[in-house]
Coordinates of C-alpha atoms in Angstrom, one line a residue:
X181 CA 60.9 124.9 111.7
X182 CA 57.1 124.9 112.1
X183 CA 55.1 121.7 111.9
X184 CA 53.9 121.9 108.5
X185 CA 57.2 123.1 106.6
X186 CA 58.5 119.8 108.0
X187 CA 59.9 117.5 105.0
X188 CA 57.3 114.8 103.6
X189 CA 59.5 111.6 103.9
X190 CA 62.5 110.8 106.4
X191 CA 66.2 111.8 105.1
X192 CA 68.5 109.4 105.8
X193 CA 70.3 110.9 108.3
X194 CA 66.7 110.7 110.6
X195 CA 66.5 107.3 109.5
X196 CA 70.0 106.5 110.8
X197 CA 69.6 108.8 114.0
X198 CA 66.2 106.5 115.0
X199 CA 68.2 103.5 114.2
X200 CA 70.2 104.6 116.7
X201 CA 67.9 105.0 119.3
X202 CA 67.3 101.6 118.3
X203 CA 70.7 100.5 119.2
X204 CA 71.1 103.0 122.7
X205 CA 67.8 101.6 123.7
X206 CA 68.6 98.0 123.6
X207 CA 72.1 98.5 125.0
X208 CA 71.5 100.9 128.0
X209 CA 68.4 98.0 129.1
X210 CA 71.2 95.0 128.3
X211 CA 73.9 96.7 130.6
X212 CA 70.7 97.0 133.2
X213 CA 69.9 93.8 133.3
X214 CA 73.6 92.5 133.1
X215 CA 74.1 94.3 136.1
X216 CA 70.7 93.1 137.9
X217 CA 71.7 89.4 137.4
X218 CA 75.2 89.7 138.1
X219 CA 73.7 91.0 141.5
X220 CA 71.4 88.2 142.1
X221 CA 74.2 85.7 141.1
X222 CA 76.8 87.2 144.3
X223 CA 74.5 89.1 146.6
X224 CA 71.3 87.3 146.0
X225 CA 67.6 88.0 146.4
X226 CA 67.0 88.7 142.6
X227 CA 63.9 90.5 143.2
X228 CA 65.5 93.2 145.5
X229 CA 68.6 93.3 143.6
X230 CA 66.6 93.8 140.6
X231 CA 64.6 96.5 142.0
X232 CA 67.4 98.2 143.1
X233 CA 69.4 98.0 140.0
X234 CA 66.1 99.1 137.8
X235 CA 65.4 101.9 140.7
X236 CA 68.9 103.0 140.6
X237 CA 69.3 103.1 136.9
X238 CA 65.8 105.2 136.4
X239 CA 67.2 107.5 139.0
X240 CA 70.5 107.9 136.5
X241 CA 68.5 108.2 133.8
X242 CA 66.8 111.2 134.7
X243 CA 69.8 112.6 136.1
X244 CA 71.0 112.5 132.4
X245 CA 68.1 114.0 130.7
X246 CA 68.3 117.2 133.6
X247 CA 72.2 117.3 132.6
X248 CA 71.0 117.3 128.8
X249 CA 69.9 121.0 129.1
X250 CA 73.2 122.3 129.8
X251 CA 74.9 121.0 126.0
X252 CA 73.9 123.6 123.5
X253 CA 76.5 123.6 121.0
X254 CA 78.0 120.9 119.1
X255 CA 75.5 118.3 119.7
X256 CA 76.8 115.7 117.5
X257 CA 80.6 115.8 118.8
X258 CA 78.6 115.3 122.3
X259 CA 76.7 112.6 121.5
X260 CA 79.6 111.0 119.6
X261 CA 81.4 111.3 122.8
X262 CA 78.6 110.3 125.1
X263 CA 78.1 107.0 123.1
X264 CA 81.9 106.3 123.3
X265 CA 82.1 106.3 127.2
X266 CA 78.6 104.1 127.3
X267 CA 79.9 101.5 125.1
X268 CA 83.0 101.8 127.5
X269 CA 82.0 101.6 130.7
X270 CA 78.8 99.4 129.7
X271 CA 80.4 97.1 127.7
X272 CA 83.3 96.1 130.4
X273 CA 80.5 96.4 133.1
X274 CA 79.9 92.3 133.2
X275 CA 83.8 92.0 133.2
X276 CA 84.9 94.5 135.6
X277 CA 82.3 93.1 138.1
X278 CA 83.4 89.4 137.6
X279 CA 86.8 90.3 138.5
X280 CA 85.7 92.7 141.1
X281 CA 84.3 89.8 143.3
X282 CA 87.2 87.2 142.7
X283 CA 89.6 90.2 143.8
X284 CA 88.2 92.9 145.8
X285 CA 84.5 91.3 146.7
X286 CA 84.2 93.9 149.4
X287 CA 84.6 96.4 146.6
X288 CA 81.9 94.5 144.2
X289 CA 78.4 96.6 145.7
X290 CA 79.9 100.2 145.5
X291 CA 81.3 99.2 142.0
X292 CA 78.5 98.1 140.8
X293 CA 75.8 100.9 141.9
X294 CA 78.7 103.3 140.5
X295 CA 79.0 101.7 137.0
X296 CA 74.8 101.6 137.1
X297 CA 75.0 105.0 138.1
X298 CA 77.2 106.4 135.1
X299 CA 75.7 104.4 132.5
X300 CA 71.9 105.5 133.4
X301 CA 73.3 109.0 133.3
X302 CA 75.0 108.5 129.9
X303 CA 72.0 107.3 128.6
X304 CA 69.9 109.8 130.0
X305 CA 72.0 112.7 127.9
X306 CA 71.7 110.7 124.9
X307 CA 67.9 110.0 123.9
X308 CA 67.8 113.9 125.0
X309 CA 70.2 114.8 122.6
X310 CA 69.0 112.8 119.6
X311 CA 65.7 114.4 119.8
X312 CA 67.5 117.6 119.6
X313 CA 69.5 116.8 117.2
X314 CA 66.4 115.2 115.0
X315 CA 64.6 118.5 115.7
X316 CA 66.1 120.3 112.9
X317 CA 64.4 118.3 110.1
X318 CA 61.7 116.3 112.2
X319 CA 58.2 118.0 112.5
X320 CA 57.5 118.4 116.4
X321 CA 54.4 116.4 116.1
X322 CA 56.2 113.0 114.8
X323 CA 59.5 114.0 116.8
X324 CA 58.0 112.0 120.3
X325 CA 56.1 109.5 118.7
X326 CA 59.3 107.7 116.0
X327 CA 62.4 108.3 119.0
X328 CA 59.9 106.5 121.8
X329 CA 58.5 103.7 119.3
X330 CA 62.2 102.9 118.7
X331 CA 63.4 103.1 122.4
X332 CA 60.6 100.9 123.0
X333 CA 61.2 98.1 120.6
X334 CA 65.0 97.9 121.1
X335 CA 64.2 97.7 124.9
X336 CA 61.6 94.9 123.7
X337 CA 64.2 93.4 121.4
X338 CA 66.6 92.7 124.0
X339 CA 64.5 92.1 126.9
X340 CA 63.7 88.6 124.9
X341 CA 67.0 87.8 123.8
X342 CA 69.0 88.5 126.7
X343 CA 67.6 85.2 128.5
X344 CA 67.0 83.1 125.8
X345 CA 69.6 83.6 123.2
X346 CA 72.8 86.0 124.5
X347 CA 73.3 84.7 128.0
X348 CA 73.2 81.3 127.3
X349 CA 74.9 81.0 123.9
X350 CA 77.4 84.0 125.0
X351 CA 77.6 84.6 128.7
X352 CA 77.4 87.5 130.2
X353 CA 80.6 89.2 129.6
X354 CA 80.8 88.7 126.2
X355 CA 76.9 90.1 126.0
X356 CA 78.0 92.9 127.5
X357 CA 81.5 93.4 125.4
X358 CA 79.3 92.5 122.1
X359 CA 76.5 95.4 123.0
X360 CA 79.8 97.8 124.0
X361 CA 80.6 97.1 120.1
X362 CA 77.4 97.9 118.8
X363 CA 77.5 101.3 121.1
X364 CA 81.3 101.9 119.5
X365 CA 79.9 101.4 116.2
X366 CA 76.3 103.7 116.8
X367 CA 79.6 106.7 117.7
X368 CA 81.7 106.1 114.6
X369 CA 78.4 105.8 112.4
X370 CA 77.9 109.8 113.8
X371 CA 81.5 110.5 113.0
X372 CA 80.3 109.9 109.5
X373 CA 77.0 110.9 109.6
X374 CA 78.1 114.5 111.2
X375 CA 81.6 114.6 109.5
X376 CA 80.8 117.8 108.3
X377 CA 79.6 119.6 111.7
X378 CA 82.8 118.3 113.8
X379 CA 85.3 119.9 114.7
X380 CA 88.0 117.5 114.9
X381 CA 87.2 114.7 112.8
X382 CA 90.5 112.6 113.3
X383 CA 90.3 113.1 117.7
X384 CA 86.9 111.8 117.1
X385 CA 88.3 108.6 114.6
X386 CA 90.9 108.2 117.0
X387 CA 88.8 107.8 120.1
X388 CA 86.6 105.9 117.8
X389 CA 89.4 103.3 117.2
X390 CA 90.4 103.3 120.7
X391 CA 87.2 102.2 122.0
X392 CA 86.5 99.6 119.5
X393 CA 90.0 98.3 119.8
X394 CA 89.7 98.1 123.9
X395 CA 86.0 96.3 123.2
X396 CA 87.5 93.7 120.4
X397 CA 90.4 93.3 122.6
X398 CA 88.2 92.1 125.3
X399 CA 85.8 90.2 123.1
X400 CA 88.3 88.4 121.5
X401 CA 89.8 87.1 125.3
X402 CA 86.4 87.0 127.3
X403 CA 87.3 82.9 128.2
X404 CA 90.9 84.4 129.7
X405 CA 89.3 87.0 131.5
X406 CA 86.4 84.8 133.1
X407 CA 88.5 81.8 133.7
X408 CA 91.0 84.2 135.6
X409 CA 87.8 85.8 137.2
X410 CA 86.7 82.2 138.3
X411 CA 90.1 80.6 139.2
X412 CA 90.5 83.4 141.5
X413 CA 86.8 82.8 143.1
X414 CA 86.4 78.8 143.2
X415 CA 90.4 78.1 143.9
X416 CA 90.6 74.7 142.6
X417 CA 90.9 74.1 138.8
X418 CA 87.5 74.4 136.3
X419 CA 86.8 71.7 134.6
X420 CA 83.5 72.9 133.6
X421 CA 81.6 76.2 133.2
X422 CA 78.6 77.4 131.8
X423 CA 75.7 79.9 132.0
X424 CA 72.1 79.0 131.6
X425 CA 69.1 80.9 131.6
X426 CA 68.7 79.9 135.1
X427 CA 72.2 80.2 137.0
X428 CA 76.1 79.8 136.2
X429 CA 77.3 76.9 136.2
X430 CA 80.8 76.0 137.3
X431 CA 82.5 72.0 138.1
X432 CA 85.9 72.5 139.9
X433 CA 88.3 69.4 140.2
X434 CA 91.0 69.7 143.7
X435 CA 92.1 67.4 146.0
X436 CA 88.7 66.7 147.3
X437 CA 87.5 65.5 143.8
X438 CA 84.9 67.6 141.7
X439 CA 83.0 70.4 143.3
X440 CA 79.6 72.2 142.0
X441 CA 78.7 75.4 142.1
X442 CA 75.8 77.7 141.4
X443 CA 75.8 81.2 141.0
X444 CA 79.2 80.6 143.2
X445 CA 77.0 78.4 145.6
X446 CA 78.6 75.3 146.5
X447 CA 76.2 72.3 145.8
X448 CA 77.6 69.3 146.9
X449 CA 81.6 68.0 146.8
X450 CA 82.4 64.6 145.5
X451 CA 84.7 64.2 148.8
X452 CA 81.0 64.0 150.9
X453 CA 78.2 64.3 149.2
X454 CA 77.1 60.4 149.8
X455 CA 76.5 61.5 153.4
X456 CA 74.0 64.5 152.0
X457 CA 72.6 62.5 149.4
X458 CA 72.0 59.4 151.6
X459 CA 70.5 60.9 154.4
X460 CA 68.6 63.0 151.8
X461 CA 67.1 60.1 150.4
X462 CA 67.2 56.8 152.2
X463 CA 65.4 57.8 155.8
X464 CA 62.4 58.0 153.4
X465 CA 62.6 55.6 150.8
X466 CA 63.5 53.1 153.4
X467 CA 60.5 53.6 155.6
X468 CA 58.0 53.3 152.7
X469 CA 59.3 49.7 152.4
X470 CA 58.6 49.1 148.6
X471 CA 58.2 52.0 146.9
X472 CA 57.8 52.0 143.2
X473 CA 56.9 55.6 141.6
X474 CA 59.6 58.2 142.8
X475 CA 59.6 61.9 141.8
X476 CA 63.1 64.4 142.4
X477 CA 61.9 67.7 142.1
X478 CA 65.2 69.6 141.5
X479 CA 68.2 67.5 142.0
X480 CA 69.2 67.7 138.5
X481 CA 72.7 66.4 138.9
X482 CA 71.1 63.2 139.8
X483 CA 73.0 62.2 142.6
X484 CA 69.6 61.9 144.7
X485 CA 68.5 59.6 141.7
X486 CA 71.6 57.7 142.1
X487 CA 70.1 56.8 145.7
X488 CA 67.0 55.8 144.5
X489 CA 67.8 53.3 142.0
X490 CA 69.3 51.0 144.6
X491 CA 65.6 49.7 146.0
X492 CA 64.6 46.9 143.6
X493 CA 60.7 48.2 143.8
X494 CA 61.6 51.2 142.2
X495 CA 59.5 51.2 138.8
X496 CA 60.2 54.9 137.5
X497 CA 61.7 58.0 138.6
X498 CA 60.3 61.1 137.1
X499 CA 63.1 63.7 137.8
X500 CA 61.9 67.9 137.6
X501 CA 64.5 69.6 136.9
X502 CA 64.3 73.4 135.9
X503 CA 66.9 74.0 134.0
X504 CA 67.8 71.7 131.5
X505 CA 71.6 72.6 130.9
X506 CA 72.1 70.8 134.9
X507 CA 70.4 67.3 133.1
X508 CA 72.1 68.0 130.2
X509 CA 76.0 67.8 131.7
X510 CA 74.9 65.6 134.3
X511 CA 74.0 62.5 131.2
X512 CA 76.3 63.6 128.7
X513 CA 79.5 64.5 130.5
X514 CA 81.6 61.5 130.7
X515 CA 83.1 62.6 134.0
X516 CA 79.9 64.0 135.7
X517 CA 77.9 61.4 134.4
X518 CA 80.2 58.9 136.6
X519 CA 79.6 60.9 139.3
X520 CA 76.3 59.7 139.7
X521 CA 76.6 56.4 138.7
X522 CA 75.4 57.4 135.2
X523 CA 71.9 57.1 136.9
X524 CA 70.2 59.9 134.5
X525 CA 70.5 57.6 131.7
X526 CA 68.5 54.8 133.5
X527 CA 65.6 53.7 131.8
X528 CA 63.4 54.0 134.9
X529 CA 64.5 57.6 135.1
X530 CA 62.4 60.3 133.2
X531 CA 63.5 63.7 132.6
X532 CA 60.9 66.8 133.1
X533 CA 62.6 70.3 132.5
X534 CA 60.2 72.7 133.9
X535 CA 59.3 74.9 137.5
X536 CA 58.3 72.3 139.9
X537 CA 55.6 74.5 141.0
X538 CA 53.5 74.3 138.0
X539 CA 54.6 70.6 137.7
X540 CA 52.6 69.9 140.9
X541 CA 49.6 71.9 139.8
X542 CA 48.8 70.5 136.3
X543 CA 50.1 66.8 136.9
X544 CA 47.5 64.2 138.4
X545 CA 50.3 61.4 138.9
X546 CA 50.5 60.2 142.7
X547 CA 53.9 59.5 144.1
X548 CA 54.7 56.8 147.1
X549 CA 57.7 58.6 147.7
X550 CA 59.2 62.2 146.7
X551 CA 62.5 63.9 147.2
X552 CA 62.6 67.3 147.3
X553 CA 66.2 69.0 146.5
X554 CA 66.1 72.6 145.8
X555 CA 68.4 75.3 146.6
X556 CA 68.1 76.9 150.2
X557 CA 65.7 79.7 149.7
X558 CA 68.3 82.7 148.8
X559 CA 65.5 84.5 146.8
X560 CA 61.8 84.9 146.2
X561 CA 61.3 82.8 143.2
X562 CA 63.2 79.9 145.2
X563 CA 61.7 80.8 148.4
X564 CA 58.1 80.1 146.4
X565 CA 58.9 76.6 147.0
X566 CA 58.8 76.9 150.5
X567 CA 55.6 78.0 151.3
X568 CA 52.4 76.3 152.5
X569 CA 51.2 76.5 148.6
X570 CA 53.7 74.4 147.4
X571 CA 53.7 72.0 150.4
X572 CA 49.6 71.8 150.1
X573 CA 50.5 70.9 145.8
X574 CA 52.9 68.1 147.0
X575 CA 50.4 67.0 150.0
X576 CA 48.2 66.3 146.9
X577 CA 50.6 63.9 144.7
X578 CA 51.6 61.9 147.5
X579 CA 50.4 59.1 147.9
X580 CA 48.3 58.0 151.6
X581 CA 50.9 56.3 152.4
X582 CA 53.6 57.9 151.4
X583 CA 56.6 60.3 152.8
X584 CA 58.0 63.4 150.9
X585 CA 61.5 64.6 152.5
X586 CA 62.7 68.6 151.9
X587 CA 66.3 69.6 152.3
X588 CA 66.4 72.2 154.7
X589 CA 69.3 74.1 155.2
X590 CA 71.4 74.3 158.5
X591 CA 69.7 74.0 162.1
X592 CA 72.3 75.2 163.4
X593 CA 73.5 78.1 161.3
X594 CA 69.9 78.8 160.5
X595 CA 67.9 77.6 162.9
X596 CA 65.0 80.1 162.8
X597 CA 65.3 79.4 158.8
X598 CA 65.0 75.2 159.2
X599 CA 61.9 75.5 162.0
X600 CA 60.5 78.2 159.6
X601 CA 60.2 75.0 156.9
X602 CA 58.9 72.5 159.7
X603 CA 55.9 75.0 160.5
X604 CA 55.0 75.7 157.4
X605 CA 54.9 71.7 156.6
X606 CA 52.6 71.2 159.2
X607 CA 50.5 74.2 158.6
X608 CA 49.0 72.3 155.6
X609 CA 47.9 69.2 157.6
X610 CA 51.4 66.8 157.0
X611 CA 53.3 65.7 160.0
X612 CA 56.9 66.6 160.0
X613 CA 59.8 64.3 161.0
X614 CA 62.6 66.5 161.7
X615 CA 66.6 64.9 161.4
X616 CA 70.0 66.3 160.5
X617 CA 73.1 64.9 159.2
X618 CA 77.1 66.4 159.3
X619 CA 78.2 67.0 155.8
X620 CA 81.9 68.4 156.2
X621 CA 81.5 70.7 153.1
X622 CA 78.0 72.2 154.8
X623 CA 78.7 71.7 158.4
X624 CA 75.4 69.9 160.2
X625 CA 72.8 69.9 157.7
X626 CA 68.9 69.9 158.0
X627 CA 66.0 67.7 156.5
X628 CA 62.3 67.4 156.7
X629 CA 60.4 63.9 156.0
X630 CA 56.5 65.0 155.6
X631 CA 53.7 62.6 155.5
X632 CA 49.8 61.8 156.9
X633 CA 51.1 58.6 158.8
X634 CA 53.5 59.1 161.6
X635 CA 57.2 58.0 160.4
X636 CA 58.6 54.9 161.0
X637 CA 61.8 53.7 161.8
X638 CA 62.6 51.1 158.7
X639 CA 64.0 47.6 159.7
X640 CA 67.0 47.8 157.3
X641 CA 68.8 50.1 154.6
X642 CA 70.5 49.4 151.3
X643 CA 73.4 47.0 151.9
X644 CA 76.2 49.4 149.9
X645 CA 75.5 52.7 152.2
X646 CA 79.0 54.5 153.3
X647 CA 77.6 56.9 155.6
X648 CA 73.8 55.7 157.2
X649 CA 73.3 52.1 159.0
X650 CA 70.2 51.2 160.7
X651 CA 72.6 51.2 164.2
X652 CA 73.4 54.8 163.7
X653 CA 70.2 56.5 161.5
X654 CA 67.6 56.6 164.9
X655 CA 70.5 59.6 165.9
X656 CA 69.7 61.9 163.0
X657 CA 66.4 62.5 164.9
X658 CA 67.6 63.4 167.8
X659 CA 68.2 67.5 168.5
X660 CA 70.7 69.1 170.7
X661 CA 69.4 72.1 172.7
X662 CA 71.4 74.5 170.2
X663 CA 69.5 72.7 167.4
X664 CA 65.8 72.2 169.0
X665 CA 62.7 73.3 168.0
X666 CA 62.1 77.4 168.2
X667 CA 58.5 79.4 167.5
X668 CA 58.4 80.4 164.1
X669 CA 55.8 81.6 161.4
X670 CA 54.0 80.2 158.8
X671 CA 55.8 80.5 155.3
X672 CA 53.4 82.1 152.9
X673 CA 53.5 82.8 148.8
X674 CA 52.2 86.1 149.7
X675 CA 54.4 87.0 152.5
X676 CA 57.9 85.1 152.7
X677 CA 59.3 85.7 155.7
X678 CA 62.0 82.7 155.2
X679 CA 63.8 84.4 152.8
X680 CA 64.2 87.5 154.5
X681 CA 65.0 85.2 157.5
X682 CA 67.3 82.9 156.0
X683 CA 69.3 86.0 154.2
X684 CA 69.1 87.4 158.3
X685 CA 70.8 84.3 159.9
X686 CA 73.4 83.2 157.4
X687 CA 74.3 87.0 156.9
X688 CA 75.8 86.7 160.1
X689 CA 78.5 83.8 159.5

């Protein structure tokens, strides 16, 4: 058909074909992005694993739209049948990779670069084959311009829902089982679009039925199959679980007491975290001597808080906390909330849920003491707050007299990682008291107090402590030689070599 014989107004089988691309669009980007953050969350590093996945799943895609030129005939039996396997294999993608790392984790990289691997193909053959398909009543002219606008807007349409709506409200296996529907039912909507043109209508029903009834099946136990994912994984029983935008979110309850993990990191374990929490805090806040305006940057399950609150002096705590689902279960939670001492529902404490980074740039407030408590830097946009950037922010809302402390990984499981931190510190102009503390969960565990005037050893510490006495705290600062001090480089936000160092070093245990 020439350009100008083409018809005036879209049929409505166009209509329903670009709805369609619609619908492949948004799902072949969900199933990409499922699979990039289901990397971060077990092999970490989001921006690698994100490039790889997005680099890997391009690849696919083209390899798809070079296959495309070999399916002449029957174009809609092959799309219908293409669509099918996507909404298969994409759908259960979040699912089969959750189990995949409970059971066979040594399994979980090739399985997922394989599943990315098919389903870029997949969708690779289809867009292909819709514009063929389309070219029969489409003039060539408009063809391009109504199959990309709609590729593009369902990739925009789920590229903003997928971290503010689906993940948290659904998790991520049902996201992916819920978009494996919507492919299911993009296939059966061509059975009876193109009912006339196949072949064998009732295979095609059948398989129709058989995917949907697999997906359903799935959707309808998704809590069964991640519980028995995670029981697998964490061991002891779950009490609590829970994806945010930010992280998974999983409470376990053993022998030990109650256990936090996230992205299947362990946080801290009820059995010993006092001995991380109050070397965490009290070395600094007890050396100050009457401190009265705290900040916690991170820390949001307000344990470090906890700490805090037993100095008198203490007038307000502002606590910055990324990701307000860890504040959330942390107040509300009868059983977490005891945890720490129901300290996030203090009056003295404020809440702030947002990136400490920005925090320290558009806030003015000085601080005579802050705690800093964020995960060890397993990525790039955690690693951020590591560098001599962020340390020169916090240099500038401490007060002259006052001390910040950093939790700094392991000395001696990291120990170019930990001196990495201490150089950086000091590459800003703050002086850095290095100590360490045994936490049996963590093994020997690293901290940094930074400050303008020299630490001090304080005269006494809070009189409830289980773990630190003024006897005993003057050893925390003392190094053995498979600990001590080693040359290291400057962390910087445009070059962060502690992440790649840190991923180096604990790679190896």
């Amino acid at each position: 058909m020439k350009d100008n014989d083409a018809p005036t107004g879209p049929r409505p089988i166009e209509v329903a074909l670009l709805i369609s691309v619609f619908v492949v669009a948004a799902c072949g980007l969900l199933y990409e992005l499922a699979a990039g953050a289901l990397a971060s969350y077990v092999l970490g590093d989001s921006v690698l694993q994100f490039s790889t996945i997005i680099g890997t799943y391009l690849f696919a895609m083209g390899v798809g739209s070079w296959l495309s030129r070999y399916f002449e005939r029957q174009l809609p039996a092959h799309f219908l049948r293409i669509e099918l396997l996507v909404a298969l294999i994409g759908g259960l993608l979040p699912a089969t990779l959750f189990l995949a790392n409970a059971y066979t984790p040594g399994a979980f990289r090739f399985l997922l670069y394989g599943m990315v691997l098919m389903v870029g193909t997949l969708v690779g053959l289809e867009i292909p084959l819709v514009m063929r398909i389309l070219k029969r009543n489409v003039a060539l002219k408009d063809l391009v311009s109504q199959v990309l606008t709609f590729d593009y807007l369902g990739a925009l349409a789920v590229s903003m829902a997928f971290p503010l709506l689906l993940v948290p409200h659904l998790g991520l296996i049902r996201t992916g089982l819920l978009f494996g529907v919507m492919n299911a039912a993009v296939a059966v909507w061509a059975v009876w679009l193109f009912r006339h043109e196949l072949r064998r209508v009732k295979a095609h029903v059948a398989a129709c039925v058989m995917v949907l009834g697999i997906l359903l099946a799935a959707l309808a136990g998704a809590e069964h199959i991640t519980s028995f994912a995670e029981d697998k994984f964490y061991q002891d029983r779950i009490v609590f679980s829970t994806a945010s935008p930010y992280q998974r979110i999983v409470v376990t309850q053993g022998r030990a007491g109650h256990r936090l993990y996230l992205n299947g990191n362990l946080q801290f374990a009820q059995a010993d975290e006092y001995r991380y929490h109050e070397a965490l805090v009290h070395p600094a806040m007890a050396a100050h001597g009457a401190p009265k305006k705290v900040a916690v940057l991170g820390g949001g399950d307000g344990m470090a808080v906890r700490e805090i609150l037993k100095y008198p002096s203490v007038e307000s705590v502002t606590l910055v906390e990324l990701d307000p689902a860890m504040t959330t279960i942390f107040s509300e939670n009868p059983t977490l909330a005891r945890l720490n001492g129901h300290a996030l529902q203090n009056p003295k404490v404020k809440i702030v849920n947002t990136d400490a980074f920005g925090w320290l740039q558009e806030g003015q407030d000085m601080f005579d003491v802050i705690v800093v408590d964020f995960p060890d830097p397993t990525n790039f946009s955690i690693g951020k707050l590591y560098t001599n950037s962020f340390y020169a922010l916090l240099d500038k809302r401490l007060a002259a007299s006052g001390y910040a402390v950093v939790q700094t990984t392991s000395p001696l499981v990291a120990r170019q990682s930990y001196w990495t931190v201490a150089q950086t510190i000091e590459s800003v102009g703050l002086r850095a008291a290095p100590y360490h503390a045994h936490v049996p969960s963590f093994g020997e565990w690293g901290f940094i107090i930074a400050s303008r005037r020299p630490w001090r050893l304080p005269d006494a510490l809070p009189a409830d402590l289980r773990f630190l006495s003024a006897d005993t705290l003057p050893l925390l600062f003392d190094f053995p030689l498979d600990m001590a001090r080693v040359p290291a480089e400057v962390n910087r936000l445009s070059n962060q070599a502690l992440v790649h160092t840190y991923e180096r070093e604990w790679g190896k245990h």
